[in-house]
């Protein structure tokens, strides 16, 4: 165990060992699996399995995420203020993991055929699930800045995190493919199995919920020693130079007065909105526009996510040489080309569709990696300016915007599909033929909408001010301050 003198600086800025990085990465597996299934399937599930109108389905998702707009900053502040033998972050993950899994599973039930009964059921479950998702995931993301203060080590740690994140996304799709295929096989051998569509989602949700809960516990126990070491260092620093605890309103003021952070949240919001719009419309694009099956949709999505996973390590290595901004520009360039290509694609051009899916994966990878690796740099600038470490509140707004991007994207898609005349599928009935106006709405959602948000993210990234040199200066001044306390 490190002695008190070493805990004042060097131990937390040193490199992390492989098991710690692996355990930390595992913490995002469950969040990624659940978020991925919700992004790709939930709107489609509401309209094509539960039989809800697209506008009503989009409203359910919006209400759930508006609640996230409230609970994210609250959990961020509360986790910053938590006092426990397990530190500030780990208790939140430890005690919220099981409710998180249970309420995720309950989202895939269809308890009634009454549309307003379904509406209120899904609203209540969405609020409860999003509460426990925040309680698990927000303290987890805040740990990035606490486990290490090394600029490149944080990028490496973020790479491990998103290896599990994208890997979890792929795993959820592979499980969906296996489970859906099994149910289709059983349905083909039996009659009167119109409930199979609902049951296959329920089984998929249950399997992924169990994996999600187990991965959270792996993370908690795997990083516990390092997290407690960081907590002792933080308490030692506070004892050396006590600081006045700020009110919630004051902390929000500090967050929004941090100009680099405003660029980061803008970059992340725009890129994540593009991710969510694309993820939510892809099932409709593949099934309704291209005339393929749900299995084909899953394979297209795996092509995107598999490429993104492989490119994480490539972009992480290149960022050390060329910097985060340059890598983000390169990835977004590939992605914009892919989105534009999908807009002009014609039914029957299956091979080209897969090429564009792989190309999109190049950009999706940087959307995962770069904005999250920028946040710890911003929190250090805040510490230099205020004397306090408030990772929780900064990460709260990042997670909030991720969820708000999902909410806005899904709500607009739901309303747009409803206005365009999209026909929802009634339970136990064949899929209806969609009108040309609905197909045109699907094309607009797959092409121009995400392309516009990606271009906005590039403009913001161009003006992001924290370079490697500037970050090195921030760390130097922080170390001087800490050494002066001792």
PDB file of N, CA and C in Angstrom, residues 21 48 50 53 80 85 95 97 114-115 118 125 157 198 236 239 264 277 287 301 322 408 427:
ATOM      1  N   UNK A  21      -7.577  -1.560 -15.732  1.00  0.00           N
ATOM      2  CA  UNK A  21      -8.174  -1.019 -16.948  1.00  0.00           C
ATOM      3  C   UNK A  21      -9.280  -1.934 -17.469  1.00  0.00           C
ATOM      4  N   UNK A  48     -44.002  -1.658 -33.795  1.00  0.00           N
ATOM      5  CA  UNK A  48     -44.176  -2.895 -34.570  1.00  0.00           C
ATOM      6  C   UNK A  48     -44.502  -4.120 -33.730  1.00  0.00           C
ATOM      7  N   UNK A  50     -45.677  -3.661 -29.828  1.00  0.00           N
ATOM      8  CA  UNK A  50     -46.719  -3.241 -28.887  1.00  0.00           C
ATOM      9  C   UNK A  50     -47.893  -2.574 -29.597  1.00  0.00           C
ATOM     10  N   UNK A  53     -48.886   4.085 -31.719  1.00  0.00           N
ATOM     11  CA  UNK A  53     -48.660   5.090 -32.747  1.00  0.00           C
ATOM     12  C   UNK A  53     -47.260   5.674 -32.584  1.00  0.00           C
ATOM     13  N   UNK A  80     -20.799  13.572  -5.722  1.00  0.00           N
ATOM     14  CA  UNK A  80     -19.659  14.384  -5.301  1.00  0.00           C
ATOM     15  C   UNK A  80     -19.629  14.535  -3.782  1.00  0.00           C
ATOM     16  N   UNK A  85     -17.151   4.534   3.350  1.00  0.00           N
ATOM     17  CA  UNK A  85     -15.893   3.785   3.399  1.00  0.00           C
ATOM     18  C   UNK A  85     -15.504   3.266   2.014  1.00  0.00           C
ATOM     19  N   UNK A  95     -25.207  -0.500  -5.196  1.00  0.00           N
ATOM     20  CA  UNK A  95     -26.579  -0.684  -4.724  1.00  0.00           C
ATOM     21  C   UNK A  95     -27.639  -0.433  -5.806  1.00  0.00           C
ATOM     22  N   UNK A  97     -27.247  -1.484  -9.095  1.00  0.00           N
ATOM     23  CA  UNK A  97     -27.068  -2.396 -10.225  1.00  0.00           C
ATOM     24  C   UNK A  97     -28.276  -3.305 -10.437  1.00  0.00           C
ATOM     25  N   UNK A 114     -54.511  -2.266 -24.418  1.00  0.00           N
ATOM     26  CA  UNK A 114     -55.042  -0.905 -24.366  1.00  0.00           C
ATOM     27  C   UNK A 114     -53.913   0.103 -24.567  1.00  0.00           C
ATOM     28  N   UNK A 115     -54.038   0.976 -25.556  1.00  0.00           N
ATOM     29  CA  UNK A 115     -52.934   1.870 -25.913  1.00  0.00           C
ATOM     30  C   UNK A 115     -52.587   2.851 -24.803  1.00  0.00           C
ATOM     31  N   UNK A 118     -50.851   0.948 -22.042  1.00  0.00           N
ATOM     32  CA  UNK A 118     -49.452   0.744 -22.422  1.00  0.00           C
ATOM     33  C   UNK A 118     -48.649   2.027 -22.271  1.00  0.00           C
ATOM     34  N   UNK A 125     -42.204   2.906 -16.195  1.00  0.00           N
ATOM     35  CA  UNK A 125     -41.000   2.067 -16.252  1.00  0.00           C
ATOM     36  C   UNK A 125     -39.810   2.857 -16.768  1.00  0.00           C
ATOM     37  N   UNK A 157      -7.436   4.615 -21.004  1.00  0.00           N
ATOM     38  CA  UNK A 157      -8.525   4.146 -20.153  1.00  0.00           C
ATOM     39  C   UNK A 157      -9.864   4.279 -20.869  1.00  0.00           C
ATOM     40  N   UNK A 198     -43.351 -10.597 -29.145  1.00  0.00           N
ATOM     41  CA  UNK A 198     -43.217  -9.973 -27.827  1.00  0.00           C
ATOM     42  C   UNK A 198     -42.288 -10.778 -26.929  1.00  0.00           C
ATOM     43  N   UNK A 236      -6.950  13.993   1.496  1.00  0.00           N
ATOM     44  CA  UNK A 236      -5.711  14.587   1.994  1.00  0.00           C
ATOM     45  C   UNK A 236      -5.546  16.012   1.470  1.00  0.00           C
ATOM     46  N   UNK A 239      -7.973  18.326   3.228  1.00  0.00           N
ATOM     47  CA  UNK A 239      -7.565  18.621   4.602  1.00  0.00           C
ATOM     48  C   UNK A 239      -6.461  19.662   4.622  1.00  0.00           C
ATOM     49  N   UNK A 264     -16.974  21.082 -25.455  1.00  0.00           N
ATOM     50  CA  UNK A 264     -17.034  19.619 -25.364  1.00  0.00           C
ATOM     51  C   UNK A 264     -18.477  19.132 -25.380  1.00  0.00           C
ATOM     52  N   UNK A 277     -30.061   9.317 -33.941  1.00  0.00           N
ATOM     53  CA  UNK A 277     -30.975   9.390 -35.084  1.00  0.00           C
ATOM     54  C   UNK A 277     -30.724   8.218 -36.022  1.00  0.00           C
ATOM     55  N   UNK A 287     -35.578  -2.414 -43.158  1.00  0.00           N
ATOM     56  CA  UNK A 287     -36.774  -3.248 -43.325  1.00  0.00           C
ATOM     57  C   UNK A 287     -37.770  -2.615 -44.289  1.00  0.00           C
ATOM     58  N   UNK A 301     -25.970  -3.380 -38.582  1.00  0.00           N
ATOM     59  CA  UNK A 301     -25.563  -2.700 -37.351  1.00  0.00           C
ATOM     60  C   UNK A 301     -24.279  -3.290 -36.785  1.00  0.00           C
ATOM     61  N   UNK A 322      -1.090  12.837 -33.407  1.00  0.00           N
ATOM     62  CA  UNK A 322      -1.665  13.977 -34.122  1.00  0.00           C
ATOM     63  C   UNK A 322      -2.592  14.833 -33.269  1.00  0.00           C
ATOM     64  N   UNK A 408     -34.391  13.594 -27.836  1.00  0.00           N
ATOM     65  CA  UNK A 408     -34.772  14.492 -28.929  1.00  0.00           C
ATOM     66  C   UNK A 408     -34.824  13.730 -30.246  1.00  0.00           C
ATOM     67  N   UNK A 427     -50.588  -5.840 -33.279  1.00  0.00           N
ATOM     68  CA  UNK A 427     -50.151  -7.154 -32.786  1.00  0.00           C
ATOM     69  C   UNK A 427     -50.849  -8.291 -33.528  1.00  0.00           C
TER      70      UNK A 427
END
